[in-house]
Short mmCIF file of C-alpha atoms in Angstrom, two decimals:
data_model
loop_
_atom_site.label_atom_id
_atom_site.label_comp_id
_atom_site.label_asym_id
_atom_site.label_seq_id
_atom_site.Cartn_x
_atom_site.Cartn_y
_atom_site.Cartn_z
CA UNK A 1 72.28 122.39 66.65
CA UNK A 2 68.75 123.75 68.20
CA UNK A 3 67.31 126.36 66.41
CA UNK A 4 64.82 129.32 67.16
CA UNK A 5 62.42 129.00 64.40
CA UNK A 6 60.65 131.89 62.67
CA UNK A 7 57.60 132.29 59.99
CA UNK A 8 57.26 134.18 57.94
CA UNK A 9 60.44 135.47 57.06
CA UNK A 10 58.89 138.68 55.59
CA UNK A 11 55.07 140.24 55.98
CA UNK A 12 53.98 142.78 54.04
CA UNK A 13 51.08 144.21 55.43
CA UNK A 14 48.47 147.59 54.93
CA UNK A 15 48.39 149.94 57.75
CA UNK A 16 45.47 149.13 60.19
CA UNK A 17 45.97 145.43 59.91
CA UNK A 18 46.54 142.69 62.72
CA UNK A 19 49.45 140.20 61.84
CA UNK A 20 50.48 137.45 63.78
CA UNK A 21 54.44 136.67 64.13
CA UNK A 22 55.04 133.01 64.89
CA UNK A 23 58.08 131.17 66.51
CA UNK A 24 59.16 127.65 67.56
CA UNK A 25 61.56 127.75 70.01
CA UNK A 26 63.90 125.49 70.73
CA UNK A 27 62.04 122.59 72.50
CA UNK A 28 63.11 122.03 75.87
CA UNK A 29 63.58 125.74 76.20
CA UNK A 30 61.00 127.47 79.00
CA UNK A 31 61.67 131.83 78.45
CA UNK A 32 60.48 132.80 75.61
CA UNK A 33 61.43 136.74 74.13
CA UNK A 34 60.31 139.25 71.49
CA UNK A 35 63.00 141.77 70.09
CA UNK A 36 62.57 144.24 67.16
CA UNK A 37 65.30 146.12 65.08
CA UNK A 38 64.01 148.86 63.27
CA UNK A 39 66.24 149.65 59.86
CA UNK A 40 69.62 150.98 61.16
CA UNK A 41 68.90 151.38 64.50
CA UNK A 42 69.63 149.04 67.71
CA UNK A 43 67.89 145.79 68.48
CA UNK A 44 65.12 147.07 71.45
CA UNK A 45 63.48 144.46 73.72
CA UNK A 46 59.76 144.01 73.87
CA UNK A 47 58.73 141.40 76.33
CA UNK A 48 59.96 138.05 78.24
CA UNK A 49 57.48 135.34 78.53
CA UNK A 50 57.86 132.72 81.23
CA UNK A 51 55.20 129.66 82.51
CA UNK A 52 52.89 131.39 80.40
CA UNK A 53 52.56 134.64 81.42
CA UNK A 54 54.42 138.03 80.73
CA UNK A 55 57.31 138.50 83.01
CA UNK A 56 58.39 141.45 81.81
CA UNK A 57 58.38 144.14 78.98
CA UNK A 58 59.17 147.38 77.94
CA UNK A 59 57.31 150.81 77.31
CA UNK A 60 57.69 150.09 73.26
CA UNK A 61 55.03 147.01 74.32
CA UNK A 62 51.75 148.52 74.68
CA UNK A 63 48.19 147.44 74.20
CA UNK A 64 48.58 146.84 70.45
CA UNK A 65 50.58 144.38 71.10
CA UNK A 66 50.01 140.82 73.14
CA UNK A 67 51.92 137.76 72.95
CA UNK A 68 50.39 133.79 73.57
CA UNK A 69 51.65 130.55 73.54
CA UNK A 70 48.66 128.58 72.11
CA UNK A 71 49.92 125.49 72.26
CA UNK A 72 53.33 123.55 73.60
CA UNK A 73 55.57 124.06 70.73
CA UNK A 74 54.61 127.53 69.48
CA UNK A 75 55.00 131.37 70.76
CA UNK A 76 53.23 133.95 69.27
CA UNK A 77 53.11 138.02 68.86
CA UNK A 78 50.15 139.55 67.43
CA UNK A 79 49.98 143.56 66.47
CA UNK A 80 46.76 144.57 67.00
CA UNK A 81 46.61 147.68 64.46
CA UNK A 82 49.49 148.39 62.43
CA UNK A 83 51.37 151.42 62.31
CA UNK A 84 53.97 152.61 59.35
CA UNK A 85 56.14 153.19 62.94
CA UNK A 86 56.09 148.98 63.51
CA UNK A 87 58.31 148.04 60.39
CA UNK A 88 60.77 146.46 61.94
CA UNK A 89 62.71 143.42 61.93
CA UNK A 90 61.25 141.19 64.94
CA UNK A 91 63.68 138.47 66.22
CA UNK A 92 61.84 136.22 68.60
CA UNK A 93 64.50 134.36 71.30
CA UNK A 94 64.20 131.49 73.79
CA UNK A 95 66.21 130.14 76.92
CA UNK A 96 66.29 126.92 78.85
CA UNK A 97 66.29 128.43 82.34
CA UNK A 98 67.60 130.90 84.46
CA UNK A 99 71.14 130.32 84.37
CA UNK A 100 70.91 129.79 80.60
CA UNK A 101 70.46 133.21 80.74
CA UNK A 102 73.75 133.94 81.63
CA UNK A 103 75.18 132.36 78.65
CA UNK A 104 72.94 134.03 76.00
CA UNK A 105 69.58 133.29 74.49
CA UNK A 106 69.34 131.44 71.15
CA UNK A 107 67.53 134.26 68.53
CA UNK A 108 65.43 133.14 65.62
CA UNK A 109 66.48 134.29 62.57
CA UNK A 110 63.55 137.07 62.05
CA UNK A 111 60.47 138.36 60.49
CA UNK A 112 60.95 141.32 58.39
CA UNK A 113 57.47 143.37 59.01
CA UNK A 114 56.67 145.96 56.20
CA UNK A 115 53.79 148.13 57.09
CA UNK A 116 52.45 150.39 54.22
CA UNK B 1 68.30 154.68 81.74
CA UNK B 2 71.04 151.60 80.88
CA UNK B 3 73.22 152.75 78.24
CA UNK B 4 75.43 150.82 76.02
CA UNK B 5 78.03 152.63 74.14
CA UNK B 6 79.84 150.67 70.71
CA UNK B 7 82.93 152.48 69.22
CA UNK B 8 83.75 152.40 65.68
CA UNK B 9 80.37 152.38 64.77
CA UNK B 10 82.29 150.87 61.61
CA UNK B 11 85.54 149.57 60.54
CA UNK B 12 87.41 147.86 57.26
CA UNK B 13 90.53 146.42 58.06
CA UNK B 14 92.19 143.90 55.19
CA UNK B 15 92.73 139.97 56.03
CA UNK B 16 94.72 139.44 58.48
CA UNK B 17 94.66 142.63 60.59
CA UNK B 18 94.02 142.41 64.03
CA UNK B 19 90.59 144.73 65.13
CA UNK B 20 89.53 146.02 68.31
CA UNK B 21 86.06 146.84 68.96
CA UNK B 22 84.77 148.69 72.39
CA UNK B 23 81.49 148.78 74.14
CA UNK B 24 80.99 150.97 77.63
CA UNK B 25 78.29 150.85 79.64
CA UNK B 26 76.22 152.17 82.29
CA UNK B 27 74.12 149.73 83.67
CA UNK B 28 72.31 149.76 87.22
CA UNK B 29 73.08 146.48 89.30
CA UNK B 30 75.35 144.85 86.21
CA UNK B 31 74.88 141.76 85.92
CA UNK B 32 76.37 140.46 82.66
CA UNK B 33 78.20 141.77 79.40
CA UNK B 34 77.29 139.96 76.17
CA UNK B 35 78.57 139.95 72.52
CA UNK B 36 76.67 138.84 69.66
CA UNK B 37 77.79 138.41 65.79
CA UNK B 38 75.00 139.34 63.09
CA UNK B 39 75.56 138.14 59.87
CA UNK B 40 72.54 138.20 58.03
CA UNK B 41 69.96 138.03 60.45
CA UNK B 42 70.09 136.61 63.85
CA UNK B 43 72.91 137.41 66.35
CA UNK B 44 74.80 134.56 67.40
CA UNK B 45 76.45 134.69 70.55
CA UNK B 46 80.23 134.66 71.45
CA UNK B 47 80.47 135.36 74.77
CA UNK B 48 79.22 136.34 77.81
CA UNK B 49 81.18 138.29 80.71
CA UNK B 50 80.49 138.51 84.18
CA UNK B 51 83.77 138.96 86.20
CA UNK B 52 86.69 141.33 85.77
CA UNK B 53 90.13 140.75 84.42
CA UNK B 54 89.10 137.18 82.99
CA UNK B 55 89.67 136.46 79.01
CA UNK B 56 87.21 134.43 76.89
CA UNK B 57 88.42 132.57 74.13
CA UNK B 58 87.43 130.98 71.40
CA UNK B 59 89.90 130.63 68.30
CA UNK B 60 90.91 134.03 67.43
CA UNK B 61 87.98 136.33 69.17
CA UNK B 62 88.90 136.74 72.94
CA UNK B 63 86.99 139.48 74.92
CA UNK B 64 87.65 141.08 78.50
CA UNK B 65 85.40 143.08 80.72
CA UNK B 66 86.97 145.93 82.71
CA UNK B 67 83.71 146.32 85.70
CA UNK B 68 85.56 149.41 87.46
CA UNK B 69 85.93 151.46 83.79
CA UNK B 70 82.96 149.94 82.44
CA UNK B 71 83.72 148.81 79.39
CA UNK B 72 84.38 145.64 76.98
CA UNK B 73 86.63 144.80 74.14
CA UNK B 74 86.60 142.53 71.87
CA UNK B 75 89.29 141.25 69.93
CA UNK B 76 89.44 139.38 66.68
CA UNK B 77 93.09 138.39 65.50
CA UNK B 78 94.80 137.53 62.08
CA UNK B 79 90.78 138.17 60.24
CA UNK B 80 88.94 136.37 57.65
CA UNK B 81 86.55 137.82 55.29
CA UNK B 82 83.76 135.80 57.13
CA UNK B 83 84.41 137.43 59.86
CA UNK B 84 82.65 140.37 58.65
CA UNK B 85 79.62 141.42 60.27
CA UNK B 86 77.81 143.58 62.80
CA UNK B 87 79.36 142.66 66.11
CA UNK B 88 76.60 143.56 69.19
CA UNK B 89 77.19 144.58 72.75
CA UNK B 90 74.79 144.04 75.44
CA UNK B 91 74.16 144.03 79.04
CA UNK B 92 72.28 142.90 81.26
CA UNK B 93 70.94 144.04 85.07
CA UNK B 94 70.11 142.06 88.04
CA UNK B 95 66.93 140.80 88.21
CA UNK B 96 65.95 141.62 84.88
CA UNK B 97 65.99 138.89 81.60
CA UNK B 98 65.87 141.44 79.22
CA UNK B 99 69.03 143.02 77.06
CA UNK B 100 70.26 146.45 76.36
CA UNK B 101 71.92 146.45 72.92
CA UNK B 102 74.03 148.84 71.79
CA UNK B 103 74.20 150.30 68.36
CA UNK B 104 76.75 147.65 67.01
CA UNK B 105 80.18 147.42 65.30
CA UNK B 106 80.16 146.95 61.28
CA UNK B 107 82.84 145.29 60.45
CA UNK B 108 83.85 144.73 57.14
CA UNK B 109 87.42 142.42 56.17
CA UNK B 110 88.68 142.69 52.69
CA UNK B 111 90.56 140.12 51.20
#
């Protein structure tokens, strides 16, 4: 079965620092979406990414953070400046197409970000 | 603000037991109702719910949707030990892709 792909699986990074979160979604797959789970809390939307360009995301997704798809196979999110506050576990999801949506996006399996 | 609701927050039940997990919700311009399973990391999907009154299946998880008392249950009969996990809720609005997630169910089966 298709999978979401996600590297690293962990970061561990200093406070301050940019780090890039990749993903590979599934191929023939054209949304693209960023999701973070902080420890013990609920899994919050960040942004929905469709014929490259943001179509929509929330008030958590500010100007530290931007999102790219550099190339035809991978999809990006880049922190700008890291903040303790951004540990989180970031689940990056893709969909085929509109109605796809109705039956559920495919998640990656995650990056666990540490900031310290 | 859409608001989704999960009730237990946690549960242990022993193999075989039948569980019942809710989700409510108060969504502007509802669109859909989804559940999710996370194991380890990602949430899987088991269903998604649109209409009232209608039953998804699938082996021994079925799940309803009740749109006039806005709310969800999900039901997992005669449980397995690998059936433990964090069970999600979520909705979704009109016109928007993204999903509200509620807190999630633990559920842990003991053999």
């Amino acid at each position: 079965e298709p999978e979401v792909t996600q590297t690293p699986s962990h970061q561990v990074t200093q406070m301050g620092q940019e780090v890039i979160l990749r993903c590979v979604p599934i191929s023939n797959h054209l949304y693209f979406y960023w999701y973070r789970q902080i420890l013990g809390q609920k899994v919050e939307f960040l942004v929905s990414f469709y014929n490259n360009e943001i179509s929509e995301k929330s008030e958590i997704f500010d100007d530290q953070f931007s999102v790219e798809r550099p190339d035809g196979s991978n999809f990006t999110l880049k922190i700008r400046s890291t903040k303790l506050e951004d540990s989180a576990m970031y689940f990056c999801a893709s969909a085929k197409w509109s109605r796809e949506l109705n039956y559920g996006y495919t998640f990656g399996s995650g990056t666990r970000l540490t900031v310290v | 603000e859409d608001k989704v609701v999960q009730s237990p927050l946690s549960l242990v039940v022993h193999e075989g037991d039948t569980v019942t997990l809710n989700c409510s919700y108060e969504v502007t311009n509802f669109r859909s109702l989804l559940w999710y399973k996370q194991e380890k990391k990602a949430p899987t999907f088991l269903f998604m719910l649109t209409s009232s009154g209608i039953e998804k299946k699938s082996g021994r998880l079925s799940s309803i949707l009740d749109k006039k008392e806005l709310f969800s249950i999900l039901n997992i009969t005669a449980t397995q030990t690998g059936d433990s996990a964090v069970y999600l809720c979520a909705v979704r609005r009109g016109g928007s892709e993204k999903l509200v997630f509620g807190k999630g169910t633990k559920l842990t089966v003991n053999p």
